[in-house]
Amino acid sequence: MSVDLQTLYDWREIVLLAHISRQMDTLEEQDLTPKGIIKYQFASAGHELGQLFLSQLLDKPMDALSLYYRSRPLMLGSGLTPAEQFVSGMARGGGISHGRDVGVVYNMPRRTGATVLPNAADVGSQYTPAVGWAQAIRYRVEELGQKEHADSIVVACGGDGSVATNGFWSALNIATTLKLPILFYIEDNGYAISVKSPLQTPGANIAANLGAFQDLRVWDGDGTDPAEAGQLMHTAVSYVRTNQAPALLRLTMPRLSGHSSADNQSYKDAPELAADRARDPLTSLHDYLVTELKIFSPSEWADLVAKAERETAQALEEAFTQPEADEATVTRYVFSEPDAPQKVGGLLAEGIVLPQGTAVSQPQPGRLNMIEAIRRTLAHELKINERVLLFGEDVGHKGGVHAATLGLQTQFGENRVFDTSLSEEGIIGRAVGMAMNGLMPVPEIQFRKYADPATEQLNNCGTIRWRTANNFAAPLVVRMPGGYRKVGDPWHSVTNEVMFAHAVGWQVVVPSNAADAVGLLRTALRGNDPVIFFEHRAMYDAAWARQPYPGDEYMLPFGQAELVRHGRDLTIITWGAMVERCEQALDALGVEADLLDLRTLVPWDSTAVLNSVHKTGKALIVHEDIALGGFGAEIAAVIASEAFMDLDGPVMRVAAPSTPIPFSQTLMNGVVPSVDRIKENIAALVNF
């Protein structure tokens, strides 16, 4: 149904912001970037119209935008000031990220329009968090009773190059199978840097290709024609809002500048460049508003253009007054700070505070294995916190391939415990969007190796708080089994926990027994940071790891090692399945040692380690991951740096060689540290 575009949009604002954005592009390209004042420049010239129409249509409190680097007009229309944009490009204090991120990597808590979710410079990574936000909208309405959000939507924006990415297809699959309220807005300028659209998309038209996609409405149009683009944008947004169902709008337009300041478009010949200039949407906008509709007279149009130039110049002058980013603040907001909750994301942003429990165990009769302890903890947290959701491949009806969620879907319903499509990118990306929308998602990755396709989303999630200077955070808990179990193999038996220790912003938890699993998992679920909760497969049903359930309020602080055994002969530092093997080695030798189970790697308890080494004078580190660059090297370096004068022998490590985990149990015994190899190293160090 067509609408009266003259009254639908605020044309004065559209003209003003379109020219401000274009003027900023011109100043950056011709002056500020060549002088090094703007550090890294991406122009939006040619992309203005659809974005500015969209900005005026998103007016609900739960509406959100998931953008990409060519979205400046949309940001200006959503409340970002030109001065803030200049400051962000200059990498000065203030601005979008206080100098922490590229000036066109956007985030913005809601101002005059939609909430702008933190995007990343990774092409296509904006899509799956957007579907997570959309699913959270539905969850708020159906499970939390927040009917006022029943017509809210999210819009995921991207260029034609991004439709070739894993993130786009994963998000499209999730959105259509679940029929989520999301609009995919694709700006097709014919190029991904220098690669032409036919090499990205068969036929160079994603809208045509998706015409038969189940449960997806699709529109295609000219993004330089104000009447056509304005009508299509209203139609698409209205459809998603009214039907709470997914849609895709593709608008074509020229890219009037290079991909970035480093791109001179030498791959385009003169006729193509001239054809681009002939399709300038600002020229079309002038003809539509001044000549055709006569909304503005030529002098009124000229006055608006002059006003845009004045406001842009004033914004630049204001930006120059802002100080450089403060070096002393650079380490703030890697993790949450108790007195400084984020503005958006997690429970704290909405004033929800969970009880902090107790570190005093109240053991109940009987002994649980680790998988039962995890299941019982998840069930209790689902019961007391209506914002906890569990999901992943086979997590729902089957109850998980490891049975950690067995029966929980029946108990809590399919909206809270559910299966996902087979895409780790989608599992983690959607969890990020849910977390930013105030839920506590608990995605499961079936095996550690299967997390590899989600690496981009995992890394980006960990840095959200830091990149946005505490505007946003995405607290969530990723449950991830790994390690050997009876036999090994290169796909299901990987540990590689050091990878997550290197992922900035993540807390990394590695319990060795059932009671610790309860206390650490509950702390993670009631925390305000993203957590990797690593579950060792060998410990799931190991007799050694079975312990009494320590109570529904049992919580263990992160960064606090357990002193499993006391002794003066040496200090052994380990975690996970290796704790049991170290105990077996000590029993066989009759050696009295301080045996420290770190329990968490980020943060790790360096104080306990150094205190023990001060007492014993000898340190042995045992871990299942490979030795080269493993976490044991970090521990050894700290000991050498801070306890060198206490040492009576070399800091020794028992770890895996640099080889994959083999399927043969005989071969696996040559890789995973065995009790015999641990014994040999204990004896060598004690006798040194």
XYZ file of C-alpha atoms in Angstrom:
688
model
C 0.000 0.000 0.000
C 1.439 3.341 -1.028
C 1.633 6.206 1.453
C 1.879 9.964 1.179
C 5.630 10.447 1.221
C 5.308 14.211 1.618
C 3.873 13.795 5.102
C 5.578 10.524 6.026
C 9.134 11.834 6.172
C 10.747 14.937 7.617
C 12.255 16.091 4.331
C 14.024 19.052 5.848
C 16.006 16.768 8.138
C 16.727 14.342 5.304
C 18.115 17.101 3.080
C 20.141 18.600 5.915
C 21.663 15.320 7.135
C 22.326 14.052 3.616
C 24.381 17.143 2.880
C 26.128 17.081 6.251
C 27.165 13.478 5.628
C 28.333 14.323 2.091
C 30.199 17.397 3.306
C 31.937 15.286 5.951
C 32.958 12.809 3.263
C 34.403 15.630 1.163
C 36.334 17.220 4.032
C 37.729 13.871 5.125
C 38.763 12.790 1.642
C 40.250 16.068 0.467
C 41.802 17.463 3.622
C 41.531 15.618 6.935
C 42.669 12.149 5.867
C 45.601 13.284 3.680
C 46.829 15.313 6.665
C 46.505 12.328 9.001
C 43.850 14.031 11.147
C 41.250 11.409 10.273
C 43.012 8.103 10.758
C 40.966 5.785 8.552
C 38.172 7.025 6.321
C 35.106 5.318 4.846
C 32.754 7.476 2.775
C 28.987 6.998 2.550
C 28.574 9.085 -0.598
C 25.825 7.541 -2.711
C 24.295 5.614 0.189
C 22.431 8.441 1.916
C 18.763 8.132 0.958
C 17.713 4.683 2.146
C 19.580 5.115 5.407
C 17.937 8.434 6.235
C 14.481 7.098 5.402
C 15.141 4.139 7.661
C 16.305 6.300 10.556
C 12.911 8.054 10.683
C 10.923 4.809 10.715
C 12.525 3.217 13.789
C 10.789 4.824 16.746
C 9.951 1.991 19.149
C 11.984 1.645 22.388
C 13.160 -1.871 21.502
C 13.950 -1.139 17.840
C 17.590 -1.789 16.992
C 20.067 -1.371 14.171
C 23.001 -3.625 13.383
C 25.183 -1.605 11.026
C 28.362 -1.686 8.990
C 31.096 0.805 8.256
C 29.225 2.721 5.512
C 26.331 3.699 7.780
C 27.156 7.289 8.753
C 23.903 8.838 7.415
C 21.900 6.329 9.415
C 23.908 7.166 12.526
C 23.321 10.891 12.032
C 19.616 10.221 11.591
C 19.603 8.159 14.794
C 21.090 10.934 16.927
C 24.860 10.861 16.509
C 26.200 14.402 16.223
C 28.573 15.387 13.402
C 31.084 16.510 16.021
C 31.046 13.054 17.633
C 31.635 11.485 14.233
C 34.598 13.754 13.524
C 36.039 13.093 16.990
C 35.681 9.344 16.455
C 37.534 9.522 13.144
C 40.274 11.528 14.831
C 40.571 8.827 17.529
C 40.277 11.451 20.255
C 38.613 11.194 23.642
C 34.825 11.213 23.518
C 33.153 10.210 20.302
C 31.766 6.754 19.765
C 34.438 4.736 21.548
C 36.823 7.259 23.137
C 39.512 6.413 20.615
C 39.321 2.662 21.131
C 37.834 1.617 17.792
C 37.758 2.740 14.182
C 35.601 5.848 13.791
C 33.017 4.102 11.611
C 32.691 0.988 13.781
C 29.494 2.121 15.432
C 27.607 1.646 18.669
C 25.091 3.891 20.373
C 22.556 3.422 23.156
C 19.148 4.696 22.105
C 18.818 8.446 21.602
C 16.258 9.734 19.088
C 15.833 6.518 17.163
C 16.907 2.901 17.399
C 19.546 1.371 19.626
C 22.660 0.887 17.518
C 24.208 -2.463 18.379
C 28.009 -2.597 18.463
C 29.169 -3.637 15.041
C 32.626 -4.829 14.092
C 34.968 -4.320 11.173
C 34.561 -7.992 10.219
C 32.336 -8.062 7.141
C 29.126 -9.993 7.787
C 29.572 -10.234 11.541
C 26.670 -7.835 12.159
C 23.974 -10.273 11.078
C 23.766 -13.025 13.688
C 23.760 -10.673 16.712
C 20.842 -8.922 15.010
C 18.776 -12.119 14.879
C 19.652 -12.706 18.537
C 18.226 -9.282 19.374
C 15.124 -10.131 17.321
C 14.651 -13.435 19.141
C 15.056 -11.593 22.445
C 12.269 -9.195 21.437
C 9.969 -12.161 20.967
C 11.150 -13.703 24.238
C 10.379 -10.498 26.118
C 6.857 -10.490 24.704
C 6.052 -14.194 25.089
C 7.980 -15.158 28.227
C 8.458 -11.914 30.165
C 5.029 -10.490 29.342
C 6.387 -7.227 27.922
C 3.576 -6.729 25.402
C 4.685 -3.137 24.749
C 7.478 -4.561 22.582
C 5.173 -6.645 20.385
C 5.802 -4.417 17.337
C 9.535 -3.793 17.788
C 11.997 -4.883 15.106
C 15.688 -4.993 14.295
C 17.300 -3.996 11.005
C 20.585 -5.548 9.879
C 22.391 -3.454 7.280
C 25.121 -4.578 4.935
C 26.640 -4.180 1.529
C 26.421 -6.533 -1.430
C 29.776 -8.098 -0.523
C 28.479 -9.131 2.892
C 25.795 -11.410 1.450
C 28.504 -13.933 0.593
C 29.527 -14.368 4.243
C 28.759 -17.131 6.707
C 27.140 -14.616 9.031
C 24.574 -13.485 6.472
C 23.443 -16.983 5.525
C 23.392 -18.190 9.106
C 21.286 -15.207 10.169
C 18.969 -15.612 7.203
C 18.453 -19.263 8.101
C 17.702 -18.473 11.745
C 15.403 -15.566 10.902
C 13.289 -17.559 8.461
C 13.078 -20.822 10.396
C 11.979 -18.911 13.519
C 10.075 -16.177 11.627
C 11.784 -13.361 13.529
C 11.072 -9.614 13.243
C 14.160 -8.588 11.285
C 14.697 -6.612 8.110
C 17.843 -7.301 6.116
C 18.671 -4.041 4.350
C 21.247 -4.640 1.609
C 22.914 -1.659 -0.052
C 24.198 -2.892 -3.405
C 26.750 -0.580 -4.996
C 28.117 -3.278 -7.267
C 31.479 -3.668 -5.564
C 33.104 -5.282 -2.538
C 36.223 -3.094 -2.560
C 37.256 -3.949 -6.132
C 35.433 -7.269 -6.578
C 32.334 -6.910 -8.735
C 28.973 -8.281 -7.622
C 28.827 -11.219 -10.095
C 31.778 -12.751 -8.237
C 29.931 -12.361 -4.903
C 26.403 -13.377 -5.876
C 25.155 -15.443 -8.837
C 23.451 -13.021 -11.190
C 24.649 -10.099 -9.025
C 21.234 -9.749 -7.363
C 20.655 -11.274 -3.940
C 17.008 -10.168 -3.960
C 16.283 -12.105 -7.147
C 18.038 -15.173 -5.786
C 16.033 -15.088 -2.558
C 12.681 -14.578 -4.238
C 11.671 -18.162 -3.517
C 13.201 -18.334 -0.026
C 10.618 -19.770 2.367
C 9.014 -17.293 4.808
C 10.991 -14.295 3.538
C 9.421 -11.244 1.859
C 11.773 -9.592 -0.599
C 11.804 -6.166 -2.269
C 14.230 -4.719 -4.797
C 14.588 -1.134 -5.925
C 16.619 1.929 -6.808
C 18.250 3.576 -3.807
C 18.860 6.805 -5.747
C 15.170 7.404 -6.524
C 13.634 9.200 -3.509
C 10.062 8.187 -4.286
C 10.869 4.533 -4.937
C 13.358 4.148 -2.072
C 11.125 6.000 0.392
C 8.104 3.892 -0.496
C 9.974 0.588 -0.416
C 11.626 1.356 2.923
C 8.275 2.184 4.509
C 6.699 -0.941 3.006
C 9.484 -3.202 4.241
C 9.632 -1.771 7.772
C 5.839 -1.825 8.081
C 5.679 -5.442 6.936
C 8.241 -6.632 9.486
C 6.658 -4.550 12.255
C 3.101 -5.671 11.537
C 3.770 -9.327 10.803
C 6.746 -9.824 13.148
C 8.355 -11.754 10.325
C 11.580 -11.441 8.335
C 12.071 -9.520 5.115
C 14.866 -8.332 2.849
C 15.151 -5.049 0.975
C 17.852 -4.536 -1.635
C 18.469 -1.035 -2.927
C 21.009 -0.304 -5.632
C 23.163 2.813 -5.589
C 26.580 4.050 -6.722
C 29.613 4.114 -4.483
C 30.816 7.605 -5.284
C 34.122 7.242 -3.428
C 36.627 4.452 -2.988
C 36.040 1.648 -0.540
C 38.162 3.567 1.955
C 40.767 6.293 2.022
C 43.295 3.730 0.793
C 41.289 2.980 -2.382
C 41.428 5.254 -5.459
C 39.001 3.169 -7.572
C 41.634 2.643 -10.267
C 39.722 -0.490 -11.281
C 36.858 1.683 -12.627
C 37.232 3.304 -16.049
C 36.142 6.845 -16.881
C 32.709 5.929 -18.335
C 31.858 3.903 -15.224
C 32.898 6.720 -12.903
C 30.806 9.150 -14.937
C 27.820 6.798 -14.791
C 28.185 6.660 -11.005
C 28.194 10.444 -10.755
C 25.099 10.633 -12.959
C 23.231 8.551 -10.372
C 24.094 10.768 -7.400
C 21.109 10.473 -5.022
C 21.513 14.067 -3.847
C 20.860 15.261 -7.378
C 17.794 13.043 -7.545
C 16.669 14.331 -4.161
C 16.916 17.916 -5.390
C 14.931 17.161 -8.533
C 12.261 15.302 -6.557
C 11.763 17.895 -3.806
C 12.389 21.129 -5.714
C 11.301 20.419 -9.286
C 8.696 17.655 -8.945
C 6.982 18.101 -5.573
C 7.985 21.717 -5.040
C 8.328 21.107 -1.290
C 11.298 23.480 -1.327
C 11.975 26.454 -3.514
C 15.428 26.718 -5.089
C 16.376 29.319 -2.495
C 15.114 27.177 0.393
C 17.146 24.253 -0.944
C 20.225 26.457 -1.201
C 19.663 27.666 2.354
C 19.532 24.069 3.615
C 22.740 23.203 1.778
C 24.421 26.285 3.224
C 23.181 25.370 6.700
C 24.646 21.887 6.295
C 27.993 23.395 5.363
C 27.928 25.722 8.388
C 26.963 22.945 10.809
C 29.637 20.661 9.397
C 32.274 23.355 9.791
C 31.116 24.081 13.339
C 31.212 20.372 14.162
C 34.776 20.113 12.881
C 35.793 23.141 14.918
C 34.218 21.578 18.014
C 35.978 18.288 17.346
C 39.368 19.992 17.302
C 38.743 21.203 20.873
C 38.414 17.660 22.184
C 41.460 16.209 23.969
C 43.382 13.185 22.825
C 42.279 9.876 24.312
C 43.664 9.322 27.811
C 46.365 6.633 27.808
C 45.708 5.951 31.498
C 42.213 4.642 30.677
C 43.196 2.110 28.026
C 42.906 -0.960 30.278
C 39.498 0.005 31.701
C 36.410 -1.964 30.707
C 38.112 -5.136 29.549
C 35.979 -6.674 32.289
C 33.047 -5.323 34.267
C 33.621 -2.918 37.125
C 31.289 -3.185 40.146
C 30.571 0.532 40.365
C 30.241 1.153 36.628
C 27.561 -1.021 35.011
C 27.202 -0.894 31.241
C 24.391 1.159 29.721
C 23.027 -1.646 27.521
C 23.257 -5.427 27.822
C 23.041 -8.037 30.531
C 20.860 -7.834 33.597
C 22.631 -5.003 35.420
C 21.777 -2.486 32.721
C 18.119 -3.000 33.657
C 18.775 -2.889 37.388
C 18.422 -6.640 37.929
C 20.778 -7.922 40.627
C 20.993 -11.641 41.351
C 21.884 -13.041 44.795
C 25.600 -13.671 45.210
C 25.268 -16.906 47.160
C 27.937 -18.398 49.380
C 31.310 -20.096 48.995
C 30.439 -22.337 51.955
C 29.361 -25.752 50.732
C 26.233 -27.343 52.154
C 26.770 -30.872 50.860
C 23.723 -33.025 50.328
C 23.623 -36.804 50.696
C 25.000 -38.877 47.846
C 27.507 -38.123 45.132
C 26.803 -36.636 41.721
C 28.910 -36.995 38.637
C 29.880 -33.794 36.874
C 27.229 -33.990 34.154
C 24.475 -34.384 36.760
C 25.896 -31.500 38.768
C 25.887 -29.244 35.711
C 22.328 -30.243 34.799
C 21.083 -29.606 38.338
C 22.763 -26.190 38.444
C 21.303 -25.197 35.093
C 17.850 -26.275 36.241
C 18.041 -24.191 39.405
C 19.254 -21.087 37.564
C 16.495 -21.500 34.973
C 14.025 -21.650 37.846
C 15.181 -18.518 39.671
C 16.135 -16.361 36.672
C 13.530 -16.081 33.940
C 16.102 -14.566 31.580
C 18.302 -17.684 31.370
C 18.048 -19.573 28.065
C 19.854 -22.764 27.017
C 20.375 -23.618 23.360
C 22.608 -25.316 20.839
C 22.651 -28.269 18.497
C 20.634 -31.154 20.050
C 20.281 -29.290 23.355
C 16.478 -29.322 23.414
C 14.516 -32.477 22.612
C 17.499 -34.835 22.896
C 18.893 -33.145 25.995
C 22.366 -32.657 24.552
C 24.807 -35.164 23.113
C 26.366 -35.335 26.589
C 22.948 -35.288 28.371
C 23.726 -32.049 30.237
C 20.301 -30.611 29.383
C 18.317 -33.858 29.541
C 14.694 -33.161 30.530
C 15.133 -29.396 30.812
C 13.086 -28.566 27.712
C 10.170 -30.572 29.100
C 10.487 -28.764 32.417
C 10.993 -25.193 31.171
C 9.557 -25.108 27.659
C 10.818 -24.706 24.117
C 11.321 -20.933 24.374
C 13.893 -21.413 27.123
C 15.643 -24.661 26.161
C 15.798 -25.181 22.420
C 17.637 -26.649 19.459
C 19.432 -24.531 16.884
C 20.460 -24.902 13.279
C 23.894 -26.366 12.658
C 25.941 -23.184 12.685
C 28.303 -22.268 15.482
C 28.552 -18.769 14.023
C 24.783 -18.555 14.438
C 24.767 -20.065 17.911
C 27.303 -17.630 19.341
C 26.282 -14.601 17.286
C 22.654 -14.947 18.290
C 23.720 -15.383 21.928
C 25.589 -12.072 21.713
C 22.466 -10.306 20.453
C 20.353 -11.878 23.192
C 22.833 -10.838 25.865
C 22.852 -7.262 24.615
C 19.051 -7.351 24.855
C 19.123 -8.173 28.553
C 18.942 -11.974 28.571
C 21.411 -14.521 29.973
C 22.052 -16.909 27.085
C 23.863 -20.196 27.703
C 24.847 -21.595 24.307
C 26.437 -25.017 24.073
C 29.182 -25.857 21.604
C 29.126 -29.654 21.364
C 32.911 -30.077 21.280
C 35.749 -27.583 21.640
C 36.924 -28.056 18.032
C 33.462 -27.173 16.764
C 33.872 -23.638 18.124
C 36.274 -22.780 15.313
C 33.576 -21.428 12.925
C 32.436 -19.104 15.729
C 35.876 -17.638 16.426
C 34.979 -14.244 14.959
C 31.858 -13.898 17.106
C 33.659 -15.154 20.210
C 36.499 -12.682 19.821
C 34.162 -9.783 19.079
C 31.928 -10.626 22.031
C 34.817 -10.445 24.454
C 35.773 -6.941 23.347
C 32.300 -5.352 23.218
C 32.560 -3.686 26.615
C 36.048 -2.335 25.905
C 35.332 -1.268 22.308
C 32.236 0.681 23.317
C 33.824 2.250 26.424
C 31.252 0.472 28.613
C 28.212 1.520 26.592
C 27.416 -2.132 25.843
C 28.260 -5.545 27.247
C 27.229 -9.090 26.376
C 27.426 -11.280 29.506
C 26.813 -14.906 28.529
C 28.126 -18.376 29.333
C 29.401 -20.664 26.585
C 29.450 -24.290 27.697
C 32.115 -26.148 25.775
C 33.102 -29.802 26.327
C 36.450 -31.071 25.135
C 39.401 -33.265 25.951
C 39.896 -36.992 25.648
C 37.369 -39.557 26.854
C 38.602 -43.164 26.807
C 39.933 -42.607 23.291
C 40.850 -39.443 21.490
C 40.723 -37.958 18.017
C 41.590 -34.651 16.321
C 37.970 -33.407 16.316
C 36.297 -34.249 19.625
C 39.254 -34.364 22.021
C 40.828 -30.936 21.579
C 41.390 -28.729 24.630
C 43.382 -25.674 23.434
C 42.194 -23.600 26.394
C 45.011 -21.112 25.820
C 43.142 -19.856 22.763
C 40.430 -18.510 25.031
C 42.929 -17.087 27.492
C 44.163 -15.037 24.530
C 40.620 -13.894 23.665
C 40.480 -10.529 25.433
C 37.460 -9.983 27.659
C 36.574 -13.627 28.284
C 36.758 -15.320 31.659
C 37.865 -18.946 31.294
C 36.688 -21.621 33.724
C 37.983 -25.215 33.867
C 36.420 -27.252 36.709
C 37.896 -30.621 37.616
C 35.051 -32.068 39.697
C 31.309 -31.927 40.271
C 31.267 -29.548 43.247
C 33.554 -27.041 41.559
C 31.440 -27.267 38.407
C 28.392 -26.245 40.439
C 30.067 -23.330 42.197
C 31.854 -21.985 39.144
C 28.894 -22.378 36.780
C 26.579 -20.541 39.170
C 29.100 -17.707 39.498
C 29.294 -17.480 35.719
C 25.510 -17.430 35.338
C 25.119 -14.658 37.898
C 28.060 -12.623 36.621
C 28.408 -9.629 34.329
C 31.064 -10.837 31.874
C 31.206 -13.424 29.093
C 32.516 -16.786 30.305
C 33.927 -19.847 28.556
C 32.897 -22.768 30.746
C 35.120 -25.646 29.711
C 33.814 -29.104 30.631
C 36.287 -31.943 30.357
C 34.703 -35.028 28.825
C 36.822 -37.428 30.897
C 35.464 -35.861 34.078
C 31.783 -36.045 33.110
C 31.350 -39.478 34.671
C 34.729 -40.096 36.302
C 34.494 -41.645 39.768
C 37.236 -39.294 41.004
C 35.217 -36.204 39.979
C 31.998 -37.258 41.759
C 31.106 -35.226 44.818
C 28.026 -34.319 46.882
C 25.877 -31.509 45.523
C 27.031 -28.413 47.461
C 23.682 -26.585 47.539
C 21.648 -24.210 45.404
C 23.505 -21.093 46.552
C 27.040 -22.443 46.277
C 29.237 -20.011 44.333
C 32.999 -20.071 43.932
C 34.917 -16.868 43.213
C 36.914 -16.786 40.008
C 40.665 -16.513 40.317
C 40.881 -18.581 43.492
C 42.790 -21.860 43.191
C 42.069 -24.856 45.399
C 44.925 -26.347 47.380
C 44.041 -29.993 46.802
C 47.062 -31.342 48.721
C 49.616 -29.875 51.094
C 53.332 -30.632 51.066
C 56.823 -29.148 51.086
C 58.537 -31.251 48.421
C 57.335 -29.246 45.425
C 54.425 -27.257 43.971
C 52.308 -28.750 41.190
C 50.026 -26.383 39.256
C 47.347 -27.925 37.078
C 43.646 -27.881 36.143
C 40.895 -29.981 34.567
C 41.445 -33.693 34.085
C 45.113 -33.437 34.984
C 44.293 -32.859 38.671
C 43.286 -36.494 39.028
C 46.375 -37.725 37.212
C 48.647 -35.593 39.380
C 47.062 -37.066 42.516
C 47.614 -40.559 41.161
C 51.262 -39.754 40.439
C 51.810 -38.363 43.939
C 50.164 -41.409 45.522
C 52.406 -43.733 43.517
C 55.564 -41.871 44.547
C 54.662 -41.049 48.129
C 55.728 -37.445 47.522
C 54.192 -34.656 49.607
C 53.424 -31.690 47.396
C 51.266 -28.592 47.208
C 48.840 -29.568 44.471
C 47.034 -26.487 43.142
C 43.924 -26.805 40.974
C 43.648 -23.378 39.327
C 39.943 -23.877 38.459
C 39.955 -20.664 36.392
C 42.579 -19.563 33.892
C 41.217 -16.046 33.381
C 41.636 -14.795 36.007
C 44.249 -17.184 37.436
C 45.461 -17.270 41.026
C 49.069 -16.138 40.725
C 49.124 -15.269 44.434
C 48.453 -18.847 45.500
C 51.052 -20.141 43.048
C 53.756 -17.733 44.181
C 53.038 -18.354 47.855
C 53.373 -22.087 47.326
C 56.588 -21.788 45.314
C 57.999 -19.567 48.051
C 57.359 -22.422 50.463
C 58.531 -25.398 48.348
C 61.133 -23.845 46.033
C 60.136 -26.085 43.125
C 57.363 -25.808 40.521
C 55.912 -28.324 38.078
C 53.129 -27.278 35.697
C 50.944 -29.971 34.152
C 48.389 -29.362 31.422
C 46.738 -31.252 28.596
C 47.171 -28.564 25.935
C 50.374 -28.491 23.883
C 53.466 -27.052 25.541
C 54.347 -24.614 22.758
C 52.690 -21.344 23.752
C 50.466 -23.141 26.243
C 49.084 -21.503 29.365
C 51.783 -23.208 31.402
C 54.324 -20.942 29.727
C 52.530 -17.915 31.206
C 52.645 -19.459 34.682
C 56.311 -20.361 34.281
C 57.142 -16.825 33.165
C 55.423 -15.297 36.191
C 57.211 -17.685 38.547
C 60.572 -16.906 36.910
C 59.895 -13.185 37.107
C 58.458 -12.931 40.610
C 59.800 -15.951 42.509
C 63.195 -16.542 40.926
C 65.096 -16.235 44.194
C 62.810 -18.840 45.797
C 63.567 -21.541 43.234
C 65.715 -24.567 44.052
C 65.308 -26.098 40.615
C 64.066 -25.358 37.114
C 60.406 -24.579 36.470
C 59.268 -27.711 34.650
C 56.270 -28.453 32.445
C 54.472 -31.646 31.502
C 52.264 -30.980 28.488
C 51.377 -32.362 25.080
C 53.765 -32.296 22.137
C 52.787 -30.207 19.127
C 50.629 -32.840 17.497
C 46.878 -33.412 17.099
C 45.102 -35.819 19.429
C 45.186 -39.279 17.788
C 42.297 -41.736 17.624
C 44.382 -44.694 18.766
C 44.441 -44.955 22.537
C 48.032 -46.183 22.344
C 49.031 -43.124 20.330
C 46.965 -40.865 22.562
C 48.996 -41.989 25.569
C 52.016 -40.491 23.823
C 50.311 -37.121 23.584
C 48.125 -36.511 26.641
C 50.275 -36.339 29.799
C 50.112 -39.750 31.432
C 50.476 -40.629 35.109
C 53.837 -42.228 34.328
C 55.177 -39.111 32.599
C 53.969 -36.928 35.461
C 55.680 -39.282 37.935
C 58.964 -39.073 36.042
C 58.960 -35.290 36.130
C 57.962 -35.141 39.808
C 60.811 -37.481 40.699
C 63.316 -35.558 38.581
C 62.346 -32.245 40.141
C 62.271 -33.530 43.724
C 65.739 -35.050 43.240
C 67.215 -32.055 41.454
